[in-house]
CSV table of C-alpha atoms and ligand atoms in Angstrom, one decimal:
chain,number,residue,atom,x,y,z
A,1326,UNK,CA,6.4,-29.0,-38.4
A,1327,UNK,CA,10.2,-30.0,-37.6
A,1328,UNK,CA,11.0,-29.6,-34.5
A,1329,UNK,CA,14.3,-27.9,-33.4
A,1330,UNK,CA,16.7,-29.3,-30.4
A,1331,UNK,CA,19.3,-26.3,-29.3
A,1332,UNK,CA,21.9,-27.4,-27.2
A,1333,UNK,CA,23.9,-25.0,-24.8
A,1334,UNK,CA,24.2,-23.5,-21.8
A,1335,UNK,CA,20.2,-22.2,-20.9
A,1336,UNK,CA,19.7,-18.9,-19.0
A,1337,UNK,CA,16.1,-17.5,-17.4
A,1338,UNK,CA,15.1,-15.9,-14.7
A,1339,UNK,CA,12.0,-16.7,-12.3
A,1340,UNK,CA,11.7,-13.8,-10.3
A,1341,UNK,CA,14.1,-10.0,-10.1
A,1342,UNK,CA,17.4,-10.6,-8.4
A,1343,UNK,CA,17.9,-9.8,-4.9
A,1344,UNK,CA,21.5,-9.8,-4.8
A,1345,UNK,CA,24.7,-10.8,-7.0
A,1346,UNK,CA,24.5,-14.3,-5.2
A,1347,UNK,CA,20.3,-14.9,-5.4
A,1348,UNK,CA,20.7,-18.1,-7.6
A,1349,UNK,CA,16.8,-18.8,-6.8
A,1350,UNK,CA,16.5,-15.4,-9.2
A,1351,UNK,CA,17.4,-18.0,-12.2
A,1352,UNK,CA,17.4,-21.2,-14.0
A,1353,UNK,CA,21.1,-22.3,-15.1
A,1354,UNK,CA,21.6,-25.4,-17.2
A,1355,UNK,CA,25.3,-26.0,-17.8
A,1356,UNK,CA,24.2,-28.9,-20.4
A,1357,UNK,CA,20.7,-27.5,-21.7
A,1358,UNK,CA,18.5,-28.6,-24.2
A,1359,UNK,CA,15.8,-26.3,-25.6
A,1360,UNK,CA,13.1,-27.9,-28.0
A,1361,UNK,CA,11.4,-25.6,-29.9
A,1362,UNK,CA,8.3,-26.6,-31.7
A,1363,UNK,CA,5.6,-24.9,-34.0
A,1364,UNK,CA,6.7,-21.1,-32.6
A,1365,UNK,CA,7.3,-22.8,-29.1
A,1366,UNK,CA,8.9,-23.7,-26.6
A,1367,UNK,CA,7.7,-27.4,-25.6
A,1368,UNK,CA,10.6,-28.5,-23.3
A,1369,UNK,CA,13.2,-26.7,-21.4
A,1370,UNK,CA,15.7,-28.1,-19.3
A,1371,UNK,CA,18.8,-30.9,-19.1
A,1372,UNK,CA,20.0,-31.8,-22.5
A,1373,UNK,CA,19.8,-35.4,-21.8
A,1374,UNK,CA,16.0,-35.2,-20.8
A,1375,UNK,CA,14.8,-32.7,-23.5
A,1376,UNK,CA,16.8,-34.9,-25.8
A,1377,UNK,CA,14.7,-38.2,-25.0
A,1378,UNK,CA,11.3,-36.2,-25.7
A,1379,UNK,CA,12.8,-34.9,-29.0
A,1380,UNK,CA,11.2,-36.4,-32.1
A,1381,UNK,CA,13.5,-38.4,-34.1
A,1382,UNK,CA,13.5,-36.0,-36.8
A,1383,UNK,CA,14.2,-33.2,-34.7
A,1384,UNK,CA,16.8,-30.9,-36.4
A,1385,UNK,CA,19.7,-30.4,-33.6
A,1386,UNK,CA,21.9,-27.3,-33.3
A,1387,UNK,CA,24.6,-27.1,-31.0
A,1388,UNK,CA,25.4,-23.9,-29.8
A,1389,UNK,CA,28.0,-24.8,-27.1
A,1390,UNK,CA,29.9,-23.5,-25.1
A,1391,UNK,CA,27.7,-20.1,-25.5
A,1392,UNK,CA,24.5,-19.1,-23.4
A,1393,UNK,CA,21.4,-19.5,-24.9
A,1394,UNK,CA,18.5,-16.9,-23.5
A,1395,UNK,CA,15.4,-15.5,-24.0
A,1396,UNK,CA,15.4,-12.9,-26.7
A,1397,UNK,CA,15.6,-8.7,-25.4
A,1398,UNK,CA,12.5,-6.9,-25.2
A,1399,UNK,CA,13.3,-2.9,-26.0
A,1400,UNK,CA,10.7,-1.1,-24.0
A,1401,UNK,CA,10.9,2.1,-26.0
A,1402,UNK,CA,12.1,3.2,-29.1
A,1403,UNK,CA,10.9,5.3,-32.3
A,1404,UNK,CA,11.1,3.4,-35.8
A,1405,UNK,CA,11.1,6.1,-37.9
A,1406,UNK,CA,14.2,7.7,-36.2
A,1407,UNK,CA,16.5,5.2,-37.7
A,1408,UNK,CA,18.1,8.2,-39.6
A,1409,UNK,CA,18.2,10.2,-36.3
A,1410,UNK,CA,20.8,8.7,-34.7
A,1411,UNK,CA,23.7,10.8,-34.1
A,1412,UNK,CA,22.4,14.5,-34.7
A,1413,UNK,CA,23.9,17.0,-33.2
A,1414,UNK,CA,22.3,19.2,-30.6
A,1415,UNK,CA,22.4,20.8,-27.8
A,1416,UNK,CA,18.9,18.9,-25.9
A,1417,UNK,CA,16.0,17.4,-26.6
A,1418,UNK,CA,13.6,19.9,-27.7
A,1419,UNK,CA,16.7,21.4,-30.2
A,1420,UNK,CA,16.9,17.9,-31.0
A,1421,UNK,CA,13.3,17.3,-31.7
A,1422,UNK,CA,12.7,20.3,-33.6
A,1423,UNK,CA,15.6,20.9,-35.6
A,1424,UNK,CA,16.5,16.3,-36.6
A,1425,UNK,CA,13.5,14.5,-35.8
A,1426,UNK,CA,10.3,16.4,-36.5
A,1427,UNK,CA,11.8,17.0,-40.2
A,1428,UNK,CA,12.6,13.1,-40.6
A,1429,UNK,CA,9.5,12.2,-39.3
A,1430,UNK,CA,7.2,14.6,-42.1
A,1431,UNK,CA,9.1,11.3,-44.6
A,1432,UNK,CA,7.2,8.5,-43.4
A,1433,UNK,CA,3.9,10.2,-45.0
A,1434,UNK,CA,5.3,8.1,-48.0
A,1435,UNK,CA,4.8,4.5,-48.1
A,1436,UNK,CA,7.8,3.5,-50.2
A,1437,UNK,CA,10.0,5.3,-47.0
A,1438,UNK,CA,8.3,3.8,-44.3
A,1439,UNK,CA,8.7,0.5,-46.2
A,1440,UNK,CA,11.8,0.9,-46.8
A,1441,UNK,CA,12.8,1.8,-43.4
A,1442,UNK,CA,10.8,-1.1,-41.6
A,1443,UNK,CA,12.7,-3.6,-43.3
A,1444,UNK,CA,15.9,-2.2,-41.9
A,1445,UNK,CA,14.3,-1.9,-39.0
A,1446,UNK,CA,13.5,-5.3,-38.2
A,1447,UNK,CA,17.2,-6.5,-39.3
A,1448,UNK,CA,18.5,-4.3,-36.5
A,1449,UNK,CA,16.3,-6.0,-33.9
A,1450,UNK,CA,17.3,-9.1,-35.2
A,1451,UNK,CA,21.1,-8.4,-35.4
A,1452,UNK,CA,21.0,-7.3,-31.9
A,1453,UNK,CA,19.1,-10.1,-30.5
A,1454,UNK,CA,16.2,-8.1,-30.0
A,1455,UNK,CA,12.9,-10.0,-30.4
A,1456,UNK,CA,10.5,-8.0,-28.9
A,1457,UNK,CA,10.3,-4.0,-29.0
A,1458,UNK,CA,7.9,-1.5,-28.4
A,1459,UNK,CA,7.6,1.0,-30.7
A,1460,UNK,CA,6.7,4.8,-31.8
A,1461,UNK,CA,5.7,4.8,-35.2
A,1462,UNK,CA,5.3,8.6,-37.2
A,1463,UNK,CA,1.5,10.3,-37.3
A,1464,UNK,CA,1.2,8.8,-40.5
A,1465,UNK,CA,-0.8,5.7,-40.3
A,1466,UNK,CA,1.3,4.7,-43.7
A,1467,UNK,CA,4.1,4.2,-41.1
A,1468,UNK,CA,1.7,1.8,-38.7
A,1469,UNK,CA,1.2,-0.1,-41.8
A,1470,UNK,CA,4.5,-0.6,-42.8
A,1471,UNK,CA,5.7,-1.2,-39.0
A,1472,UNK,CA,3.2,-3.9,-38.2
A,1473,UNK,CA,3.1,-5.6,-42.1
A,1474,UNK,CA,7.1,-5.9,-41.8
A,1475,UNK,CA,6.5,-7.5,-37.9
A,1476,UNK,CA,3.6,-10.2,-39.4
A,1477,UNK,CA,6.4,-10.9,-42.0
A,1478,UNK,CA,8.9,-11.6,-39.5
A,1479,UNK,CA,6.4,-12.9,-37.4
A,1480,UNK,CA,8.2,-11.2,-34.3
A,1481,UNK,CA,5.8,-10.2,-30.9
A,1482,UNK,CA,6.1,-6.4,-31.6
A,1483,UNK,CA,4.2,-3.6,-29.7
A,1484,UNK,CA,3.1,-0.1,-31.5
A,1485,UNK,CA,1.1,2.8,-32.0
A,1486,UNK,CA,0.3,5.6,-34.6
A,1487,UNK,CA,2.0,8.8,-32.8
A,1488,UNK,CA,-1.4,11.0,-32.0
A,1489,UNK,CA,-0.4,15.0,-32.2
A,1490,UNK,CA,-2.1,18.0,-33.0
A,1491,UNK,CA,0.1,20.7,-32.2
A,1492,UNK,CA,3.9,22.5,-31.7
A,1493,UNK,CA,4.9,20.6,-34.4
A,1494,UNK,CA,5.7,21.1,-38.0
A,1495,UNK,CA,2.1,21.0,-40.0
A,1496,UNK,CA,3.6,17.6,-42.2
A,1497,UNK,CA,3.1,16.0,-38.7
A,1498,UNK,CA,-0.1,16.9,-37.5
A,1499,UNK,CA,-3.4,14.9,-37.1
A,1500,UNK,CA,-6.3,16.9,-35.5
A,1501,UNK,CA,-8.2,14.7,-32.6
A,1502,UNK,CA,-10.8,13.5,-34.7
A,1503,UNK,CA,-8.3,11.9,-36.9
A,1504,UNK,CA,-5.6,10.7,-34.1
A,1505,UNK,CA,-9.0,8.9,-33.1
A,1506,UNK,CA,-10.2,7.4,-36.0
A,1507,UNK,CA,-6.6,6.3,-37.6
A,1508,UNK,CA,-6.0,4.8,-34.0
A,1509,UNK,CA,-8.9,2.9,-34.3
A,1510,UNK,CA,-8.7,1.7,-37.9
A,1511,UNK,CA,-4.9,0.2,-36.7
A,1512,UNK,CA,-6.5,-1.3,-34.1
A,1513,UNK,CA,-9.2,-3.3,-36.4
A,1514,UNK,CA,-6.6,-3.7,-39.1
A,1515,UNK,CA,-3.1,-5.0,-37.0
A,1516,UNK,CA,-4.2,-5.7,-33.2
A,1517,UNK,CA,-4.0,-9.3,-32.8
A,1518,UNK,CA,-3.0,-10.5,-36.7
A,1519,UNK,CA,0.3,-12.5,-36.6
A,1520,UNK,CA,1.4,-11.4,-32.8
A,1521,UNK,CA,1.0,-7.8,-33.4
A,1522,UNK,CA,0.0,-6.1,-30.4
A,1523,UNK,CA,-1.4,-1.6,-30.9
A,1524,UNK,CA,-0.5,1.0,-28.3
A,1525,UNK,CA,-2.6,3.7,-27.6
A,1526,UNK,CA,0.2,6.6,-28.6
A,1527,UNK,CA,0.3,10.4,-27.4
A,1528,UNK,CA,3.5,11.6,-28.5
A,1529,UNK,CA,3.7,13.7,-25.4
A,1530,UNK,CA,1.7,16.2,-23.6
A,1531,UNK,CA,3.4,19.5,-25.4
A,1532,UNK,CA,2.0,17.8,-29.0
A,1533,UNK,CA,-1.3,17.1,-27.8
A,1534,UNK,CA,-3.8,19.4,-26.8
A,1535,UNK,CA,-6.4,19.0,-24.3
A,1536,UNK,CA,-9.1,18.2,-26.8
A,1537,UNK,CA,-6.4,15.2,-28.2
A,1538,UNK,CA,-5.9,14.2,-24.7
A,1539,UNK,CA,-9.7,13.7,-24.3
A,1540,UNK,CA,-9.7,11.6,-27.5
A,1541,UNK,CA,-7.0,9.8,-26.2
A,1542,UNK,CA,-8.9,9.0,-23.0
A,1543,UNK,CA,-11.6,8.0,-25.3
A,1544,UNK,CA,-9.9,5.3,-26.8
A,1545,UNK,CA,-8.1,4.3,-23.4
A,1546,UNK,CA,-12.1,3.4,-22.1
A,1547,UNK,CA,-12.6,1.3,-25.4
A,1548,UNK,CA,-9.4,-0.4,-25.4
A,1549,UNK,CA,-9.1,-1.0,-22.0
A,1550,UNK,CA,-6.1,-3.9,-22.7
A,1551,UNK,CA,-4.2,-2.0,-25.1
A,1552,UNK,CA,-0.8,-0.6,-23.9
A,1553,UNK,CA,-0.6,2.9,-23.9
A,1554,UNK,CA,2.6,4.3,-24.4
A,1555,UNK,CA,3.8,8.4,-24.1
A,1556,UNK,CA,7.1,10.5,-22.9
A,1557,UNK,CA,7.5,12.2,-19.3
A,1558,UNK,CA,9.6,14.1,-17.2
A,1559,UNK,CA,12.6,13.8,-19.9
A,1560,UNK,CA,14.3,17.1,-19.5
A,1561,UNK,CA,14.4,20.6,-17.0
A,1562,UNK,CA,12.6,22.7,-20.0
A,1563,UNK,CA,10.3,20.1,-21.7
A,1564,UNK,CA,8.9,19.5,-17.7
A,1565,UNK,CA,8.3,23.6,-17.7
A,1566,UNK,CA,6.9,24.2,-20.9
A,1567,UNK,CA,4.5,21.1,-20.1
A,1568,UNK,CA,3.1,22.1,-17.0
A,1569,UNK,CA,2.7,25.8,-18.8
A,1570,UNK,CA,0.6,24.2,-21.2
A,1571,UNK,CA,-1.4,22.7,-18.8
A,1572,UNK,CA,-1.7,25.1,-15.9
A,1573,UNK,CA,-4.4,23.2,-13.9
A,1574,UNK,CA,-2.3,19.8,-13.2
A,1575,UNK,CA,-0.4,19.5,-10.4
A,1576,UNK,CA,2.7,18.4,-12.4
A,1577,UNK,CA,3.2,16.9,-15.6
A,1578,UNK,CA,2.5,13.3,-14.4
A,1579,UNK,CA,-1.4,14.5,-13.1
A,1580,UNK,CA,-1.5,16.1,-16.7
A,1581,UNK,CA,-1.7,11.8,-18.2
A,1582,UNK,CA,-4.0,10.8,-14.8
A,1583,UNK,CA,-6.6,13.5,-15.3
A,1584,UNK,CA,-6.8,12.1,-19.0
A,1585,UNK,CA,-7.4,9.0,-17.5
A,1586,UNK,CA,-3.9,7.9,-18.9
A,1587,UNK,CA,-2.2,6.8,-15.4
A,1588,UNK,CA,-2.5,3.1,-15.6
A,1589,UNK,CA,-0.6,-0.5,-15.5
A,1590,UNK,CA,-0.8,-0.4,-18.8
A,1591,UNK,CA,1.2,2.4,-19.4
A,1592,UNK,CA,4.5,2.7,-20.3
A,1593,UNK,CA,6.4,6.5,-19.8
A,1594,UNK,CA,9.7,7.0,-21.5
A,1595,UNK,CA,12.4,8.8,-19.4
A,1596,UNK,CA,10.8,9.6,-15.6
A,1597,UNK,CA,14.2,11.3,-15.1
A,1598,UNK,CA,13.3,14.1,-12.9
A,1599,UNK,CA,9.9,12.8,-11.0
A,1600,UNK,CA,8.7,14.1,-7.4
A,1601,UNK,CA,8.3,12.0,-4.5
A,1602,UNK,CA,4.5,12.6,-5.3
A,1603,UNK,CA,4.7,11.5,-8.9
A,1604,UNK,CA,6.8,8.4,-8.0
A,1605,UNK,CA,3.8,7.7,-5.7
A,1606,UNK,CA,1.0,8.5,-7.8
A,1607,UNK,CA,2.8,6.1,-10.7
A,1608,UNK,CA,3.4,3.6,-7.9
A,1609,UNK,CA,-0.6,3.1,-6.8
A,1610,UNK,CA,-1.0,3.7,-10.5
A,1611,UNK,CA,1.1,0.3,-11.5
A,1612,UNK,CA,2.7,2.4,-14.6
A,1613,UNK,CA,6.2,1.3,-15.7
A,1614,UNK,CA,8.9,4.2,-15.9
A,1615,UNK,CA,11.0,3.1,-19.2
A,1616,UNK,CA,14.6,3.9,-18.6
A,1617,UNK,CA,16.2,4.7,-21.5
A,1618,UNK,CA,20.1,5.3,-20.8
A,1619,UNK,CA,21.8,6.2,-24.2
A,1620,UNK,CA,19.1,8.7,-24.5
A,1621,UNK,CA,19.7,10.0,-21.7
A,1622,UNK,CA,23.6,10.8,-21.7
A,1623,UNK,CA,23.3,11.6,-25.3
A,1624,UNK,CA,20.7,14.2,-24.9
A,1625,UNK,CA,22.2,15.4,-21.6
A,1626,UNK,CA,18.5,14.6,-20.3
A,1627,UNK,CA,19.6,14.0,-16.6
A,1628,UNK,CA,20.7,10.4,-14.3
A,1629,UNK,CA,17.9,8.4,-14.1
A,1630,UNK,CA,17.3,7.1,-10.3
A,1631,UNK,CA,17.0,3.3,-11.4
A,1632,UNK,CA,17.8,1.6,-7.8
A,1633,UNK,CA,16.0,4.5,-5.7
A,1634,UNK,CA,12.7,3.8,-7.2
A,1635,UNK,CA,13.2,0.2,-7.3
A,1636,UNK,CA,13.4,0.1,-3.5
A,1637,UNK,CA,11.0,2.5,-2.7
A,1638,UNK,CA,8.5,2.0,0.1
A,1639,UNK,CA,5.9,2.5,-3.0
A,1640,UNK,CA,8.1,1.2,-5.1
A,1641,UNK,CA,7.8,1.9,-9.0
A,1642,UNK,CA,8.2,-0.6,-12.0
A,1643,UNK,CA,10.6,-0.5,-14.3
A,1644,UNK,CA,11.2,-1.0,-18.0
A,1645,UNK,CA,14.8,-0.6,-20.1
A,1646,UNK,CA,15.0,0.4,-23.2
A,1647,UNK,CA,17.2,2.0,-26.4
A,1648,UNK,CA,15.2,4.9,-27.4
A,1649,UNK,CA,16.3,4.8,-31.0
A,1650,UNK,CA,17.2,7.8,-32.5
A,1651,UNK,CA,18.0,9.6,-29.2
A,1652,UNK,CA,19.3,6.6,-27.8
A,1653,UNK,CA,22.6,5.6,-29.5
A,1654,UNK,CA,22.9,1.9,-29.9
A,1655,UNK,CA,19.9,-0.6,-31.0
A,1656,UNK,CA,21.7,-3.3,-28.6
A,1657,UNK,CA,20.5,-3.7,-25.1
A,1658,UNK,CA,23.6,-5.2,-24.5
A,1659,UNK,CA,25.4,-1.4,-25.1
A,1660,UNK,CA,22.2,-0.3,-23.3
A,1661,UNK,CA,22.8,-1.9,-20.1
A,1662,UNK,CA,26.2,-1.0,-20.3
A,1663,UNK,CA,25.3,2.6,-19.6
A,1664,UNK,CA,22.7,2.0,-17.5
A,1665,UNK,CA,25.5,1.0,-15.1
A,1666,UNK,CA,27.2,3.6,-15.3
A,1667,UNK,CA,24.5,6.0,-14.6
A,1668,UNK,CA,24.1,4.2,-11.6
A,1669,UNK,CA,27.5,4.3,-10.7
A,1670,UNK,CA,27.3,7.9,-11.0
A,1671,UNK,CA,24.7,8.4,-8.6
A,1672,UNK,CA,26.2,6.4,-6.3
A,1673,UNK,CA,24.5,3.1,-6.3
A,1674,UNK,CA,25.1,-0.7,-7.9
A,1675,UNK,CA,23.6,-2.2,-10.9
A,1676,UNK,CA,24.5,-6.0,-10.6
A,1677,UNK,CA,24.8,-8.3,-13.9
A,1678,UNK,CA,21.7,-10.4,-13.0
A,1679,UNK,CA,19.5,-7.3,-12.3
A,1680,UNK,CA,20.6,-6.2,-16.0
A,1681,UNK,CA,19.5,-9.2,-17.9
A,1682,UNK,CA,16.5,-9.6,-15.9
A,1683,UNK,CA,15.9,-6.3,-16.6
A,1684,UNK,CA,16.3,-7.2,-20.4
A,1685,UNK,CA,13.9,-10.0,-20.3
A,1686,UNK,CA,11.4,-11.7,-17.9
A,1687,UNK,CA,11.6,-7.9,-16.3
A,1688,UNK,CA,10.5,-6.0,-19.3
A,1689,UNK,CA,7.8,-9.2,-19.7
A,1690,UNK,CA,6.5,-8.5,-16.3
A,1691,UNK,CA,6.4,-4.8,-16.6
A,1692,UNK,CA,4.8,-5.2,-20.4
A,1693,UNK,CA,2.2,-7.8,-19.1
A,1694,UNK,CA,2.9,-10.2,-21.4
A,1695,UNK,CA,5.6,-12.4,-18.9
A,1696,UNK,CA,3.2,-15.5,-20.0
A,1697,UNK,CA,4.0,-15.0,-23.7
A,1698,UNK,CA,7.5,-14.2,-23.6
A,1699,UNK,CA,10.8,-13.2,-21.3
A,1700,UNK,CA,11.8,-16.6,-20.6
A,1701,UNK,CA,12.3,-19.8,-21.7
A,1702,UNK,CA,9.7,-21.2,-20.2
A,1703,UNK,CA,7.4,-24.1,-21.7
A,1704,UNK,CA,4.6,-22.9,-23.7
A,1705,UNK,CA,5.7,-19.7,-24.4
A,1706,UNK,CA,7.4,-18.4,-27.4
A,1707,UNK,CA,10.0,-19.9,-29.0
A,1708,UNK,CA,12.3,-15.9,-29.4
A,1709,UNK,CA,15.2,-16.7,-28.0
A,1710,UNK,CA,19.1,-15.4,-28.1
A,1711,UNK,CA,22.4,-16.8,-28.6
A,1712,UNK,CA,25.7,-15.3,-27.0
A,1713,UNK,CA,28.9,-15.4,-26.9
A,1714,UNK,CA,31.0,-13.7,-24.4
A,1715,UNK,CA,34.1,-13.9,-26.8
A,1716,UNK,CA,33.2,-12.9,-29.3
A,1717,UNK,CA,35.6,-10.4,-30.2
A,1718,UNK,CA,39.7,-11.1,-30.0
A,1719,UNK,CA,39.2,-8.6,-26.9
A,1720,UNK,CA,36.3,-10.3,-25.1
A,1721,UNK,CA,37.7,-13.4,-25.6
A,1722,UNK,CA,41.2,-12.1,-23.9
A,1723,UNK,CA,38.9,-11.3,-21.1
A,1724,UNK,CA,37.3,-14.1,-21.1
A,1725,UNK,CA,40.4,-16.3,-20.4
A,1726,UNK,CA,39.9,-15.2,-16.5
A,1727,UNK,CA,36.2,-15.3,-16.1
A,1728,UNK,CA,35.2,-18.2,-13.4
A,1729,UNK,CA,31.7,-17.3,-12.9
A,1730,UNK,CA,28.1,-16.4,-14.5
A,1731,UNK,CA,27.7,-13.3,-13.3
A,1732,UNK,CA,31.3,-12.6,-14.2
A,1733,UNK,CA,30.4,-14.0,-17.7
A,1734,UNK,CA,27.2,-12.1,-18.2
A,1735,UNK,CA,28.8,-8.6,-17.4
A,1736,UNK,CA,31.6,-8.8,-19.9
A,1737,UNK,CA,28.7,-9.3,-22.3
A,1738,UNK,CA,27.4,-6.2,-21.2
A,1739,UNK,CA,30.6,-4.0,-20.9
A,1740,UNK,CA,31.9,-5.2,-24.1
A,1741,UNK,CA,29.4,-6.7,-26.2
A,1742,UNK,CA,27.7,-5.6,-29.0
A,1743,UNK,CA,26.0,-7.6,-32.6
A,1744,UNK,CA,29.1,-9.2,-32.6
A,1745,UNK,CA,28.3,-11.3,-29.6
A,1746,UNK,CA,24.7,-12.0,-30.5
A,1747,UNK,CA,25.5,-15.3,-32.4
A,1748,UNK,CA,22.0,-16.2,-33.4
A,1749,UNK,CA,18.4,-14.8,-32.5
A,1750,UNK,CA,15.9,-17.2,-33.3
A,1751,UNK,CA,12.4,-15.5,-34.0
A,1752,UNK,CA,9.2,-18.1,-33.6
A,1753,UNK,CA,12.0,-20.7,-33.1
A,1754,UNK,CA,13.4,-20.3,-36.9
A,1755,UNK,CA,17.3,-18.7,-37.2
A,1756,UNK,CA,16.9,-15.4,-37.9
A,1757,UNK,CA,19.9,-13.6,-37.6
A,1758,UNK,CA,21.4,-16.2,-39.7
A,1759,UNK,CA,19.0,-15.5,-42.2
A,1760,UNK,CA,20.0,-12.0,-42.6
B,1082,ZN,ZN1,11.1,8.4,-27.0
């Protein structure tokens, strides 16, 4: 296979930022080559070395003067919610009931979920996105189309089958046995083919009842390397009509760890409003809180407390994410944008290089799968992003009195959008491009 040479400025991180000024947090090559090879990455580094390594035939594409990182990894967001995005209501279980449960009964049909997981994948693409994690319907016609559309792309995606049995209309109901057993059929059928990778999904504890949660716990023992993936803590009323449900847990978080679901594996959307004691129990536990910020404002869901639980004594891990269709935007760019500002509101600081770590090696580390992807490492995959920070006649204004990096990278996230994503190479082959 050809080999491809990019040229640019290269951008990765080695470890989570301590401070605006921790330059041992990255890699920065003003004059980078990046030689991509077969899906991977094979050297990294000074233009001028990578260059000499480069087979003569490599195809070279100069991208300067824009920064060339690893693709975004979206922690958490629901693919069949693509036609959710801005409904109107009042909070999430309005919005649940009245938008999403309705849109969702659709995917039962093949030709739909088709039809929606090739728009899908454009979005991820367009946005720079190379990785996500992702909610698929109860229909296992929508895991189907979600992971046949990824092995086309031949993207690194993670998803599951949502499992629910109840409080929900009866077009989007399973019954344990079959939440089980269509689980496990995805599993044989899409785990491992292309770079597909199954979570174990539990919509949330109010859809699943106990004998669901035990199935779920069934297939958590079987699977013991499969992500698992399910909501918590999102909102005042979903929290009280949870722990109602289940009037034995201690809180909604010990609902998931009596199931046997409380691991470092799992990945929990929202954590908005968690107790000291479920910050610790998630902390032992090694599960990753998913911050999902669009969400969050849009729904009115509550201020997530990002840099508090970073830099607790027990400190929890963290993921960021869109949380399409609640969430607003499918860019992480937009995504991090808000992120700061909930910060702001609660009184704390969001630096620029704790945002895009955040958005990849972080999301990597906290997905277990830092070897694979999340920088630009050599050896691992070739997904990687191209931006530029003027890329609009706006930015570009700005732009005009940026001296620094970090300066740089946060006008990308206050104002960026698509529009600054100048290329996304998937498996180390133009994607967006290709669009
Ligand atoms: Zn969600």
């Amino acid at each position: 296979m050809t080999q491809t040479l990019l040229r640019g400025r290269l951008l990765s991180f080695v470890s989570a930022p301590q401070s605006l000024t921790d330059s041992d947090s990255y890699r920065y090559e003003t004059d980078g080559g990046l030689l991509m090879d077969n899906g991977v990455i094979v050297e990294s580094g000074l233009y001028a070395e990578v260059k000499a390594k480069a087979a003569a035939d490599a195809v070279e594409i100069d991208h300067r003067p824009h920064l060339i990182m690893p693709g975004f990894i979206d922690m958490h967001l629901h693919f069949p919610q693509m036609q959710v995005i801005a409904s109107y209501a009042a909070n999430l279980l309005e919005w649940l009931n009245t938008y999403t449960f309705p849109e969702e009964c659709r995917f039962v049909e093949s030709a739909h979920a088709q039809r929606i997981a090739t728009h899908f994948y454009d979005e991820l693409i367009r946005h720079g996105t190379t990785t996500a994690v992702a909610y698929c319907s109860v229909h296992k016609t929508s895991a189907d189309a979600f992971f046949g559309e990824a092995m086309k792309r031949n993207m690194r995606m993670v998803g599951g089958k949502v499992m629910m049995d109840r409080n929900a209309p009866q077009g989007l109901l399973d019954t344990p046995e079959m939440g089980y057993d269509e689980t496990r059929e995805i599993i044989a059928e899409w785990h491992g083919k292309g770079r597909n990778h199954v979570a174990i999904t539990p919509r949330f504890a109010i859809t699943s009842t106990p004998a669901q949660m035990e199935a779920t716990q069934a297939l958590a023992r079987e699977f013991p390397d499969l992500h698992i993936q399910t909501h918590l803590s999102e909102n005042h009323d979903e929290i009280k009509f949870t722990c109602e449900l289940y009037p034995d847990a201690i809180d909604y978080t010990d609902i998931y760890a009596r199931y046997g679901l409380l691991g470092d594996k799992t990945l929990f959307g929202h954590c908005i409003h968690l107790s000291q004691r479920e910050a610790d129990a998630m902390s032992e536990a090694g599960a990753i809180a998913v911050h999902c910020p669009t969400s969050n404002l849009f729904l009115g869901s509550g201020l997530f407390p990002l840099k508090a639980l970073m830099r607790r004594d027990k400190p929890v891990r963290i993921g960021v994410a869109t949380d399409i269709g609640g969430g607003s935007s499918y860019s992480m760019l937009r995504t991090m944008d808000e992120a700061y500002k909930i910060q702001q509101l609660l009184g704390e600081r969001l630096n620029p290089l704790e945002s895009y770590y955040l958005m990849t090696l972080g999301n990597a580390r906290s997905l277990s799968l830092s070897d694979r992807i999340g920088t630009l490492d050599r050896g691992t995959d070739a997904d990687v992003v191209v931006l530029d920070a003027g890329a609009t006649p706006a930015m570009a204004l700005k732009m005009e009195v940026v001296k620094t990096l970090p300066e740089e990278l946060f006008l990308l996230q206050t104002m960026g959008d698509d529009r600054a994503i100048v290329e996304t190479y998937v498996a180390g082959v133009a994607a967006k491009g290709a669009l």
